[in-house]
Short mmCIF file of C-alpha atoms in Angstrom, two decimals:
data_model
loop_
_atom_site.label_atom_id
_atom_site.label_comp_id
_atom_site.label_asym_id
_atom_site.label_seq_id
_atom_site.Cartn_x
_atom_site.Cartn_y
_atom_site.Cartn_z
CA MET O 1 0.18 0.30 0.35
CA ALA O 2 1.12 3.55 -1.08
CA ALA O 3 0.56 5.18 2.78
CA ALA O 4 2.82 2.15 4.19
CA ASP O 5 5.66 3.09 2.10
CA ASP O 6 5.08 6.63 2.98
CA LEU O 7 5.14 5.55 6.83
CA GLN O 8 8.81 3.54 6.08
CA PHE O 9 10.11 6.91 5.01
CA GLU O 10 8.29 8.89 7.91
CA GLU O 11 9.61 7.24 10.41
CA PHE O 12 13.21 6.74 9.03
CA GLY O 13 13.43 10.57 9.86
CA ASP O 14 11.96 10.14 13.23
CA ALA O 15 14.48 7.65 14.19
CA ALA O 16 17.51 9.76 13.24
CA THR O 17 15.54 12.25 15.70
CA SER O 18 16.34 9.64 17.93
CA LEU O 19 19.30 8.32 17.77
CA ALA O 20 21.12 9.37 20.83
CA ALA O 21 18.11 6.83 22.35
CA ASN O 22 18.05 4.06 20.14
CA PRO O 23 21.27 3.44 18.28
CA ASP O 24 20.78 0.09 17.44
CA THR O 25 16.67 0.98 15.51
CA THR O 26 19.25 3.33 13.44
CA THR O 27 21.93 0.97 11.99
CA VAL O 28 19.92 -1.90 11.62
CA SER O 29 17.70 0.60 9.51
CA ILE O 30 20.83 2.09 7.34
CA GLU O 31 22.08 -1.21 7.00
CA ASP O 32 19.84 -2.55 5.05
CA PRO O 33 17.72 -0.27 3.25
CA GLY O 34 15.76 -3.21 2.28
CA GLU O 35 14.89 -4.66 4.63
CA THR O 36 11.07 -3.65 6.34
CA PRO O 37 11.79 -1.62 9.17
CA LYS O 38 9.44 -4.00 11.64
CA HIS O 39 10.34 -1.36 14.94
CA GLN O 40 8.69 1.12 16.00
CA PRO O 41 10.74 3.90 17.09
CA GLY O 42 11.83 4.15 20.91
CA THR O 43 11.97 0.24 21.29
CA PRO O 44 15.43 -0.50 20.84
CA ARG O 45 16.41 -3.91 20.42
CA SER O 46 19.22 -6.03 21.03
CA SER O 47 21.40 -8.38 18.41
CA GLY O 48 20.07 -11.22 20.77
CA ARG O 49 16.59 -10.47 19.27
CA GLU O 50 17.47 -12.17 15.83
CA GLU O 51 18.06 -15.06 17.83
CA ASP O 52 14.27 -15.10 18.61
CA ASP O 53 13.79 -14.28 15.00
CA GLU O 54 14.56 -17.57 13.68
CA LEU O 55 12.83 -19.26 16.48
CA LEU O 56 9.16 -19.55 15.01
CA GLY O 57 9.00 -16.75 13.52
CA ASN O 58 6.98 -15.17 16.79
CA ASP O 59 8.01 -13.86 19.76
CA ASP O 60 9.57 -10.35 18.84
CA SER O 61 7.22 -8.52 20.68
CA ASP O 62 7.69 -6.05 23.18
CA LYS O 63 5.02 -5.89 26.19
CA THR O 64 3.69 -2.75 23.86
CA GLU O 65 3.39 -4.26 21.07
CA VAL O 66 1.23 -6.91 22.76
CA PHE O 67 -0.91 -4.30 24.51
CA ASP O 68 -1.49 -2.40 21.23
CA ARG O 69 -2.23 -5.60 19.80
CA ILE O 70 -5.29 -5.98 21.94
CA LYS O 71 -6.45 -2.63 21.50
CA GLY O 72 -7.08 -3.34 18.67
CA SER O 73 -8.79 -6.18 18.52
CA LEU O 74 -10.57 -4.47 20.91
CA LEU O 75 -12.01 -1.00 19.15
CA PRO O 76 -12.11 -2.12 15.34
CA ILE O 77 -11.95 1.36 12.74
CA PRO O 78 -13.75 0.94 10.05
CA GLY O 79 -11.71 0.41 7.12
CA LYS O 80 -8.50 0.22 9.72
CA ASN O 81 -6.86 -3.76 8.73
CA PHE O 82 -5.41 -5.22 11.64
CA VAL O 83 -3.46 -7.43 10.03
CA ARG O 84 -1.40 -4.02 8.21
CA LEU O 85 -1.80 -1.82 11.06
CA TYR O 86 -0.54 -3.74 14.29
CA ILE O 87 1.22 -7.10 12.73
CA ARG O 88 3.07 -5.48 10.01
CA SER O 89 4.66 -8.01 9.10
CA ASN O 90 6.09 -9.17 12.71
CA PRO O 91 3.39 -11.83 13.66
CA ASP O 92 3.20 -13.06 17.93
CA LEU O 93 2.87 -16.15 19.31
CA TYR O 94 2.21 -15.16 22.54
CA GLY O 95 -0.52 -13.14 22.33
CA PRO O 96 -2.47 -15.94 20.61
CA PHE O 97 -1.64 -18.77 23.23
CA TRP O 98 -2.32 -16.80 25.38
CA ILE O 99 -5.01 -15.55 25.72
CA CYS O 100 -6.30 -18.42 23.87
CA ALA O 101 -5.55 -19.80 27.41
CA THR O 102 -6.41 -17.04 29.80
CA LEU O 103 -9.68 -17.75 27.62
CA VAL O 104 -9.76 -21.65 28.52
CA PHE O 105 -9.47 -20.89 31.96
CA ALA O 106 -11.73 -17.45 32.46
CA ILE O 107 -14.66 -19.65 31.10
CA ALA O 108 -14.25 -23.14 33.08
CA ILE O 109 -14.09 -21.11 36.37
CA SER O 110 -16.57 -18.05 35.38
CA GLY O 111 -18.97 -20.99 34.03
CA ASN O 112 -18.72 -23.32 37.91
CA LEU O 113 -18.81 -19.99 39.55
CA SER O 114 -22.01 -19.59 37.34
CA ASN O 115 -23.46 -22.91 38.06
CA PHE O 116 -22.25 -22.18 41.36
CA LEU O 117 -24.63 -18.87 42.22
CA ILE O 118 -27.74 -20.73 39.81
CA HIS O 119 -28.23 -23.51 42.81
CA LEU O 120 -27.30 -21.74 45.33
CA GLY O 121 -30.61 -21.92 47.17
CA GLU O 122 -30.96 -25.70 46.81
CA LYS O 123 -31.09 -28.14 48.52
CA THR O 124 -30.70 -31.47 46.94
CA TYR O 125 -27.50 -29.16 45.18
CA HIS O 126 -24.25 -30.46 46.35
CA TYR O 127 -20.89 -27.91 44.77
CA VAL O 128 -18.72 -30.07 42.17
CA PRO O 129 -15.86 -28.17 40.95
CA GLU O 130 -16.23 -29.24 37.41
CA PHE O 131 -12.58 -30.05 36.44
CA ARG O 132 -13.54 -32.32 33.80
CA LYS O 133 -14.66 -28.98 32.00
CA VAL O 134 -11.33 -27.57 31.51
CA SER O 135 -10.55 -29.85 29.60
CA ILE O 136 -12.82 -29.90 27.05
CA ALA O 137 -12.37 -26.34 26.58
CA ALA O 138 -8.78 -25.96 26.52
CA THR O 139 -9.75 -28.25 23.15
CA ILE O 140 -12.28 -26.57 21.58
CA ILE O 141 -11.09 -22.93 22.01
CA TYR O 142 -7.18 -23.88 20.56
CA ALA O 143 -9.05 -25.94 18.22
CA TYR O 144 -10.67 -23.30 16.69
CA ALA O 145 -7.58 -20.97 17.48
CA TRP O 146 -5.61 -23.48 14.95
CA LEU O 147 -7.58 -25.53 11.95
CA VAL O 148 -9.75 -22.29 11.69
CA PRO O 149 -6.91 -20.34 10.90
CA LEU O 150 -5.29 -23.39 8.79
CA ALA O 151 -8.22 -23.92 7.09
CA LEU O 152 -8.68 -20.16 5.92
CA TRP O 153 -4.81 -19.85 5.06
CA GLY O 154 -5.18 -23.04 2.57
CA PHE O 155 -8.47 -21.63 1.37
CA LEU O 156 -6.79 -18.53 0.68
CA MET O 157 -4.20 -19.89 -0.59
CA TRP O 158 -6.18 -22.17 -3.27
CA ARG O 159 -8.25 -19.09 -4.11
CA ASN O 160 -4.79 -17.10 -4.89
CA SER O 161 -3.99 -19.34 -7.47
CA LYS O 162 -7.06 -18.95 -9.09
CA VAL O 163 -7.71 -15.20 -8.36
CA MET O 164 -4.79 -12.36 -8.28
CA ASN O 165 -5.18 -11.31 -5.01
CA ILE O 166 -3.05 -7.62 -4.19
CA VAL O 167 -3.19 -8.91 -0.28
CA SER O 168 -2.70 -12.38 0.93
CA TYR O 169 -1.46 -13.15 4.33
CA SER O 170 0.61 -15.44 6.30
CA PHE O 171 -0.30 -18.80 8.16
CA LEU O 172 1.15 -17.17 11.06
CA GLU O 173 -0.90 -13.76 10.45
CA ILE O 174 -4.08 -15.30 10.13
CA LEU O 175 -2.89 -16.98 13.30
CA CYS O 176 -2.06 -13.46 15.51
CA VAL O 177 -5.78 -12.28 13.66
CA TYR O 178 -7.71 -15.16 15.70
CA GLY O 179 -5.64 -15.00 18.61
CA TYR O 180 -5.96 -11.51 19.38
CA SER O 181 -9.60 -11.26 17.72
CA LEU O 182 -11.29 -13.57 20.43
CA PHE O 183 -9.46 -11.58 23.41
CA ILE O 184 -12.68 -10.03 23.73
CA TYR O 185 -14.51 -13.52 24.62
CA ILE O 186 -12.46 -13.13 28.25
CA PRO O 187 -14.48 -9.50 30.08
CA THR O 188 -17.39 -11.48 27.81
CA ALA O 189 -16.65 -15.06 30.30
CA ILE O 190 -16.88 -13.76 33.19
CA LEU O 191 -19.49 -11.53 32.77
CA TRP O 192 -21.71 -14.29 31.13
CA ILE O 193 -21.58 -14.78 34.83
CA ILE O 194 -24.90 -12.31 35.63
CA PRO O 195 -27.48 -15.13 35.61
CA GLN O 196 -29.51 -12.82 33.26
CA LYS O 197 -30.66 -14.78 29.45
CA ALA O 198 -30.71 -11.36 28.57
CA VAL O 199 -28.26 -9.93 29.67
CA ARG O 200 -25.53 -12.89 28.37
CA TRP O 201 -27.39 -12.34 24.67
CA ILE O 202 -27.11 -8.77 24.16
CA LEU O 203 -22.87 -9.57 25.47
CA VAL O 204 -22.73 -12.60 22.88
CA MET O 205 -24.00 -9.64 20.43
CA ILE O 206 -21.45 -7.17 21.41
CA ALA O 207 -18.46 -9.57 21.37
CA LEU O 208 -19.77 -10.82 18.29
CA GLY O 209 -19.98 -8.15 16.69
CA ILE O 210 -16.74 -6.74 17.90
CA SER O 211 -14.54 -9.43 17.28
CA GLY O 212 -16.37 -10.28 14.56
CA SER O 213 -15.86 -6.67 12.61
CA VAL O 214 -12.20 -6.85 13.13
CA LEU O 215 -12.00 -10.46 11.37
CA ALA O 216 -14.72 -8.92 8.47
CA MET O 217 -12.36 -6.61 7.89
CA THR O 218 -8.96 -8.19 8.50
CA PHE O 219 -10.08 -10.85 5.66
CA TRP O 220 -12.39 -8.12 3.48
CA PRO O 221 -9.29 -7.26 1.10
CA ALA O 222 -8.28 -10.78 0.60
CA VAL O 223 -11.55 -11.70 -0.78
CA ARG O 224 -12.17 -8.54 -2.70
CA GLU O 225 -10.76 -9.15 -5.44
CA ASP O 226 -12.72 -11.97 -6.03
CA ASN O 227 -15.55 -13.96 -7.07
CA ARG O 228 -19.04 -12.05 -5.61
CA ARG O 229 -20.52 -14.95 -3.84
CA ILE O 230 -17.24 -16.55 -2.47
CA ALA O 231 -15.87 -13.20 -1.18
CA LEU O 232 -19.40 -13.03 0.56
CA ALA O 233 -19.84 -16.60 1.13
CA THR O 234 -16.19 -16.33 3.30
CA ILE O 235 -17.25 -13.79 5.12
CA VAL O 236 -19.91 -15.17 6.59
CA THR O 237 -18.38 -18.66 7.27
CA ILE O 238 -16.13 -17.04 8.95
CA VAL O 239 -18.57 -14.84 11.31
CA LEU O 240 -21.01 -18.10 11.71
CA LEU O 241 -17.98 -19.68 12.77
CA HIS O 242 -17.17 -17.50 15.43
CA MET O 243 -21.02 -17.31 16.50
CA LEU O 244 -20.75 -20.61 17.23
CA LEU O 245 -18.04 -21.13 19.09
CA SER O 246 -19.94 -18.24 21.52
CA VAL O 247 -22.62 -19.53 21.53
CA GLY O 248 -21.59 -22.55 21.64
CA CYS O 249 -19.09 -21.97 24.77
CA LEU O 250 -22.16 -19.63 26.50
CA ALA O 251 -24.65 -23.49 26.12
CA TYR O 252 -22.23 -25.68 26.99
CA PHE O 253 -20.10 -24.42 30.03
CA PHE O 254 -23.42 -21.68 31.55
CA ASP O 255 -26.06 -23.07 32.94
CA ALA O 256 -30.05 -21.59 31.75
CA PRO O 257 -30.72 -19.12 33.98
CA GLU O 258 -34.19 -20.06 34.19
CA MET O 259 -33.43 -23.49 36.50
CA ASP O 260 -34.12 -21.30 39.47
CA HIS O 261 -37.29 -19.72 38.05
CA LEU O 262 -38.64 -23.45 38.08
CA GLN O 263 -37.30 -24.11 41.49
CA THR O 264 -39.27 -21.36 42.89
CA THR O 265 -42.38 -21.67 41.43
CA THR O 266 -43.15 -24.79 43.30
CA ALA O 267 -44.90 -23.46 46.68
CA THR O 268 -48.59 -24.36 45.16
CA PRO O 269 -49.68 -27.67 44.45
CA ASN O 270 -51.00 -26.17 40.80
CA GLN O 271 -47.67 -24.84 40.13
CA THR O 272 -45.85 -27.81 40.75
CA VAL O 273 -47.87 -29.93 38.25
CA ILE O 274 -47.61 -26.88 35.99
CA ALA O 275 -43.45 -27.13 36.30
CA ALA O 276 -43.30 -30.94 36.16
CA LYS O 277 -45.27 -31.03 32.91
CA SER O 278 -42.91 -27.77 31.38
CA SER O 279 -40.02 -29.92 32.54
CA MET Y 1 19.65 -33.12 39.96
CA ALA Y 2 21.82 -31.52 42.75
CA GLU Y 3 25.62 -33.62 42.40
CA ALA Y 4 26.83 -34.07 45.37
CA ALA Y 5 30.40 -33.65 45.08
CA GLU Y 6 31.85 -36.74 46.72
CA SER Y 7 35.77 -37.47 47.22
CA PRO Y 8 36.75 -41.29 46.81
CA GLY Y 9 36.99 -42.15 49.79
CA ASP Y 10 33.60 -41.39 50.29
CA ARG Y 11 32.48 -44.34 48.41
CA GLU Y 12 33.09 -46.45 51.85
CA THR Y 13 30.66 -44.26 54.02
CA ALA Y 14 27.08 -45.03 53.40
CA SER Y 15 24.15 -42.55 51.07
CA PRO Y 16 23.26 -40.95 54.31
CA ARG Y 17 25.50 -38.51 53.77
CA PRO Y 18 24.90 -36.79 49.86
CA LEU Y 19 21.07 -37.55 51.46
CA MET Y 20 21.33 -35.59 54.16
CA ARG Y 21 22.95 -32.75 51.97
CA ASP Y 22 20.25 -32.93 49.21
CA LEU Y 23 17.75 -32.86 52.46
CA LYS Y 24 18.94 -29.79 53.67
CA ALA Y 25 19.37 -28.25 49.89
CA VAL Y 26 16.09 -28.80 50.38
CA GLY Y 27 14.91 -26.80 53.33
CA LYS Y 28 17.69 -24.25 52.39
CA LYS Y 29 15.32 -23.50 49.77
CA PHE Y 30 12.13 -24.25 51.07
CA MET Y 31 13.34 -21.25 53.73
CA HIS Y 32 14.75 -19.01 50.64
CA VAL Y 33 10.96 -19.03 49.65
CA LEU Y 34 9.58 -18.95 52.49
CA TYR Y 35 11.22 -15.12 52.68
CA PRO Y 36 11.87 -13.91 49.40
CA ARG Y 37 14.84 -12.13 49.75
CA LYS Y 38 17.21 -11.23 46.53
CA SER Y 39 19.51 -14.30 46.65
CA ASN Y 40 20.85 -16.38 44.04
CA THR Y 41 20.39 -19.21 45.93
CA LEU Y 42 17.76 -21.59 44.73
CA LEU Y 43 18.93 -20.45 40.41
CA ARG Y 44 22.41 -21.50 41.37
CA ASP Y 45 22.06 -24.99 43.03
CA TRP Y 46 18.94 -25.79 40.94
CA ASP Y 47 17.50 -29.09 42.19
CA LEU Y 48 13.90 -31.14 41.55
CA TRP Y 49 12.88 -32.72 44.15
CA GLY Y 50 11.27 -30.07 46.29
CA PRO Y 51 9.30 -28.93 43.82
CA LEU Y 52 8.11 -32.90 43.24
CA ILE Y 53 7.68 -33.44 47.20
CA LEU Y 54 5.66 -30.45 46.92
CA CYS Y 55 3.72 -31.05 43.33
CA VAL Y 56 3.01 -35.05 44.77
CA THR Y 57 1.82 -33.16 48.18
CA LEU Y 58 -0.65 -31.27 46.34
CA ALA Y 59 -1.81 -33.38 43.91
CA LEU Y 60 -2.69 -36.25 46.58
CA MET Y 61 -4.70 -33.47 48.75
CA LEU Y 62 -6.15 -32.40 45.97
CA GLN Y 63 -7.09 -35.43 44.18
CA ARG Y 64 -10.96 -36.50 44.46
CA SER Y 65 -12.18 -39.50 45.98
CA SER Y 66 -12.86 -42.53 44.63
CA LEU Y 67 -16.27 -42.45 45.12
CA ASP Y 68 -16.85 -38.87 44.25
CA SER Y 69 -18.51 -39.67 40.47
CA GLU Y 70 -15.79 -39.81 37.09
CA LYS Y 71 -17.81 -36.76 35.60
CA ASP Y 72 -18.55 -33.67 37.50
CA GLY Y 73 -15.84 -33.83 40.41
CA GLY Y 74 -12.40 -31.72 41.56
CA PRO Y 75 -9.46 -33.50 39.78
CA GLN Y 76 -7.56 -37.05 39.74
CA PHE Y 77 -3.88 -37.14 41.30
CA ALA Y 78 -3.01 -37.34 36.64
CA GLU Y 79 -4.38 -34.25 36.40
CA VAL Y 80 -3.25 -31.98 39.12
CA PHE Y 81 0.26 -33.61 38.70
CA VAL Y 82 0.10 -32.80 34.66
CA ILE Y 83 -1.28 -29.25 35.08
CA VAL Y 84 1.87 -28.65 36.69
CA TRP Y 85 4.30 -30.00 35.49
CA PHE Y 86 2.68 -29.37 31.91
CA GLY Y 87 2.13 -25.11 33.39
CA ALA Y 88 5.83 -25.20 34.33
CA VAL Y 89 7.13 -26.05 31.37
CA THR Y 90 4.85 -24.15 29.29
CA ILE Y 91 6.31 -20.44 31.32
CA THR Y 92 9.90 -21.74 31.11
CA LEU Y 93 9.61 -21.96 27.29
CA ASN Y 94 7.58 -18.98 27.30
CA SER Y 95 10.59 -17.28 29.59
CA LYS Y 96 12.98 -19.14 26.88
CA LEU Y 97 11.10 -17.36 23.73
CA LEU Y 98 11.03 -14.10 25.47
CA GLY Y 99 14.86 -13.65 25.89
CA GLY Y 100 15.10 -14.73 28.84
CA ASN Y 101 19.09 -15.71 30.38
CA ILE Y 102 17.68 -18.27 33.05
CA SER Y 103 18.48 -21.93 32.00
CA PHE Y 104 15.56 -24.64 31.08
CA PHE Y 105 15.88 -26.43 34.92
CA GLN Y 106 17.07 -22.73 36.63
CA SER Y 107 13.15 -22.24 36.04
CA LEU Y 108 10.46 -24.95 36.55
CA CYS Y 109 13.11 -24.97 40.49
CA VAL Y 110 11.33 -21.99 40.83
CA LEU Y 111 8.71 -22.55 39.56
CA GLY Y 112 8.32 -25.57 42.11
CA TYR Y 113 9.50 -24.38 44.96
CA CYS Y 114 7.06 -21.30 45.04
CA ILE Y 115 3.99 -23.61 45.38
CA LEU Y 116 5.54 -24.59 48.90
CA PRO Y 117 2.47 -21.19 49.74
CA LEU Y 118 0.07 -22.71 47.50
CA THR Y 119 0.66 -26.45 49.46
CA VAL Y 120 0.46 -24.71 53.01
CA ALA Y 121 -2.55 -22.74 52.22
CA MET Y 122 -4.08 -26.68 50.97
CA VAL Y 123 -3.30 -28.34 54.17
CA VAL Y 124 -5.22 -25.59 56.14
CA CYS Y 125 -7.10 -25.82 53.89
CA ARG Y 126 -8.01 -29.08 54.92
CA LEU Y 127 -7.73 -28.45 58.36
CA VAL Y 128 -10.82 -25.49 57.84
CA LEU Y 129 -13.14 -28.21 56.30
CA LEU Y 130 -13.04 -30.11 59.16
CA ALA Y 131 -15.28 -27.38 61.30
CA GLU Y 132 -18.47 -27.17 60.54
CA PRO Y 133 -19.81 -25.32 56.86
CA GLY Y 134 -20.78 -22.37 56.11
CA PRO Y 135 -19.67 -19.00 54.48
CA ILE Y 136 -17.32 -18.25 57.54
CA ASN Y 137 -15.95 -21.40 56.77
CA PHE Y 138 -15.17 -19.49 53.04
CA ILE Y 139 -14.14 -17.13 53.81
CA VAL Y 140 -10.99 -18.23 56.47
CA ARG Y 141 -10.37 -20.34 53.15
CA LEU Y 142 -10.24 -17.63 50.12
CA PHE Y 143 -8.15 -15.30 52.38
CA VAL Y 144 -5.72 -17.71 53.35
CA VAL Y 145 -5.39 -19.00 49.95
CA ALA Y 146 -5.36 -15.59 48.49
CA VAL Y 147 -2.83 -14.26 51.04
CA MET Y 148 -0.44 -17.26 50.01
CA PHE Y 149 -1.22 -16.84 45.84
CA VAL Y 150 0.60 -13.39 46.52
CA TRP Y 151 3.34 -14.72 48.27
CA SER Y 152 3.77 -17.28 45.88
CA ILE Y 153 3.20 -14.88 42.76
CA VAL Y 154 5.85 -12.52 45.39
CA ALA Y 155 8.64 -15.03 45.49
CA SER Y 156 8.37 -16.55 42.31
CA THR Y 157 9.09 -13.03 40.27
CA ALA Y 158 11.05 -11.81 42.68
CA PHE Y 159 13.73 -14.81 41.55
CA LEU Y 160 11.94 -14.90 38.20
CA ALA Y 161 11.83 -11.09 36.82
CA ASP Y 162 15.73 -9.59 36.71
CA SER Y 163 16.04 -12.60 34.39
CA GLN Y 164 14.10 -11.05 31.25
CA PRO Y 165 14.75 -7.70 29.41
CA PRO Y 166 12.85 -4.47 31.00
CA ASN Y 167 10.15 -4.56 28.40
CA ARG Y 168 9.77 -8.28 28.25
CA LYS Y 169 9.16 -8.44 32.62
CA ALA Y 170 5.49 -8.24 32.52
CA LEU Y 171 5.01 -10.85 29.36
CA ALA Y 172 7.04 -13.33 31.07
CA VAL Y 173 5.20 -13.20 34.27
CA TYR Y 174 1.95 -13.05 33.78
CA PRO Y 175 1.99 -16.60 33.00
CA VAL Y 176 3.37 -17.31 36.43
CA PHE Y 177 -0.20 -15.09 37.55
CA LEU Y 178 -2.09 -17.22 35.66
CA PHE Y 179 -0.28 -20.71 36.55
CA TYR Y 180 -0.99 -20.00 40.57
CA PHE Y 181 -4.53 -18.31 40.06
CA VAL Y 182 -5.23 -21.59 38.25
CA ILE Y 183 -3.46 -23.68 41.40
CA SER Y 184 -5.33 -21.58 43.75
CA TRP Y 185 -8.68 -21.99 42.22
CA MET Y 186 -8.68 -25.81 42.61
CA ILE Y 187 -7.24 -25.58 46.37
CA LEU Y 188 -9.84 -22.73 46.92
CA THR Y 189 -12.93 -25.53 45.19
CA PHE Y 190 -12.02 -28.74 46.69
CA THR Y 191 -14.60 -29.51 48.67
CA PRO Y 192 -14.73 -33.32 50.16
CA GLN Y 193 -17.39 -36.04 50.18
#
């Protein structure tokens, strides 16, 4: 993109003015003009990072970069591409891996807490930690976070061989986008503890809106050149799979709050009969 | 493991000497975890006996009884074991990839030893659970587990944080936080039959 090229030259200028603070950054820019400057001005890099580049091509990230990417996944700006804006040929696996790990435990723990709170007054309820759900959650989340990007990457490669696309993403970049787009589900999972159906569904809509739009805006440029129907079908599938993940997790890990109301209406015999018939 | 440097004459003496030396080394490291200071003992003479003892103790106390239903109970012995060791290895790999200058086994050693406060919390929780159940019981356990959780994190970051370059300290510390949080959660939600 022409805008990106202009930014490269501007970064060069910034690096020159901050020469005293960042000698390493300036050195790399001067000696290798052909190399895309992966560094933001203000983040000094030591030579030891070269080994990190070779190690899975990841974890080249600083705290600020990871935080910036997380913020970018929470605030999708129309027209701005997450990959171009934040990843810039420097994908990291730290964010996706630990966001998925946190999400696994957030869902399992919140589900456990929510079930405990829903069934709190019942005499027959005995609290169980439901530890098995942790491994189920881990399988679901990690399978989604790795297999869907793999399938999408394969699909995009296949379409690229048929239609010349201006924009194409590497597998690590797709992995990175998917990982960061899952971040919004962590606070959503914690808020799902609230045992109100309406609140939960509003949260699902908000989370899906945010992370779905990040994904849609990222992948639209990659399929835009293609056949209209295939492009639309790809975006719709991406969003649908995302929705399936969130609704599935809500349904499986969090008990429905109506059961609470069902129990409290057993005061009179008539209502007991009604409750028995409707269950 | 910490090798006991034996002179040729020692081979004739009985094995209790290196065993006592190892036990003393383990005990010394326990003290260093309980009173975290800037010291290199945990890193210099690393060993994995302490973490093994702690992990087995914790797993034995946390495992659900065989009478529990298979589906919904607490973790099994193997599950606790796997979480502790797999979690420690993952965190170690993470800090290596982030560019830390601490060796693999040193990091495992530190993470394992810093489970000591949480093991103490488990023992205390088990004792508290012998009393009658109720909200006060829960609040006491919550307080104990919370304090020990903070203690574990403080102890491990005192040793691990220095090994990272400054702009990546937070990235290296967060997985440690998550690790001890999960263990604390398992301890807090432990319910005997």
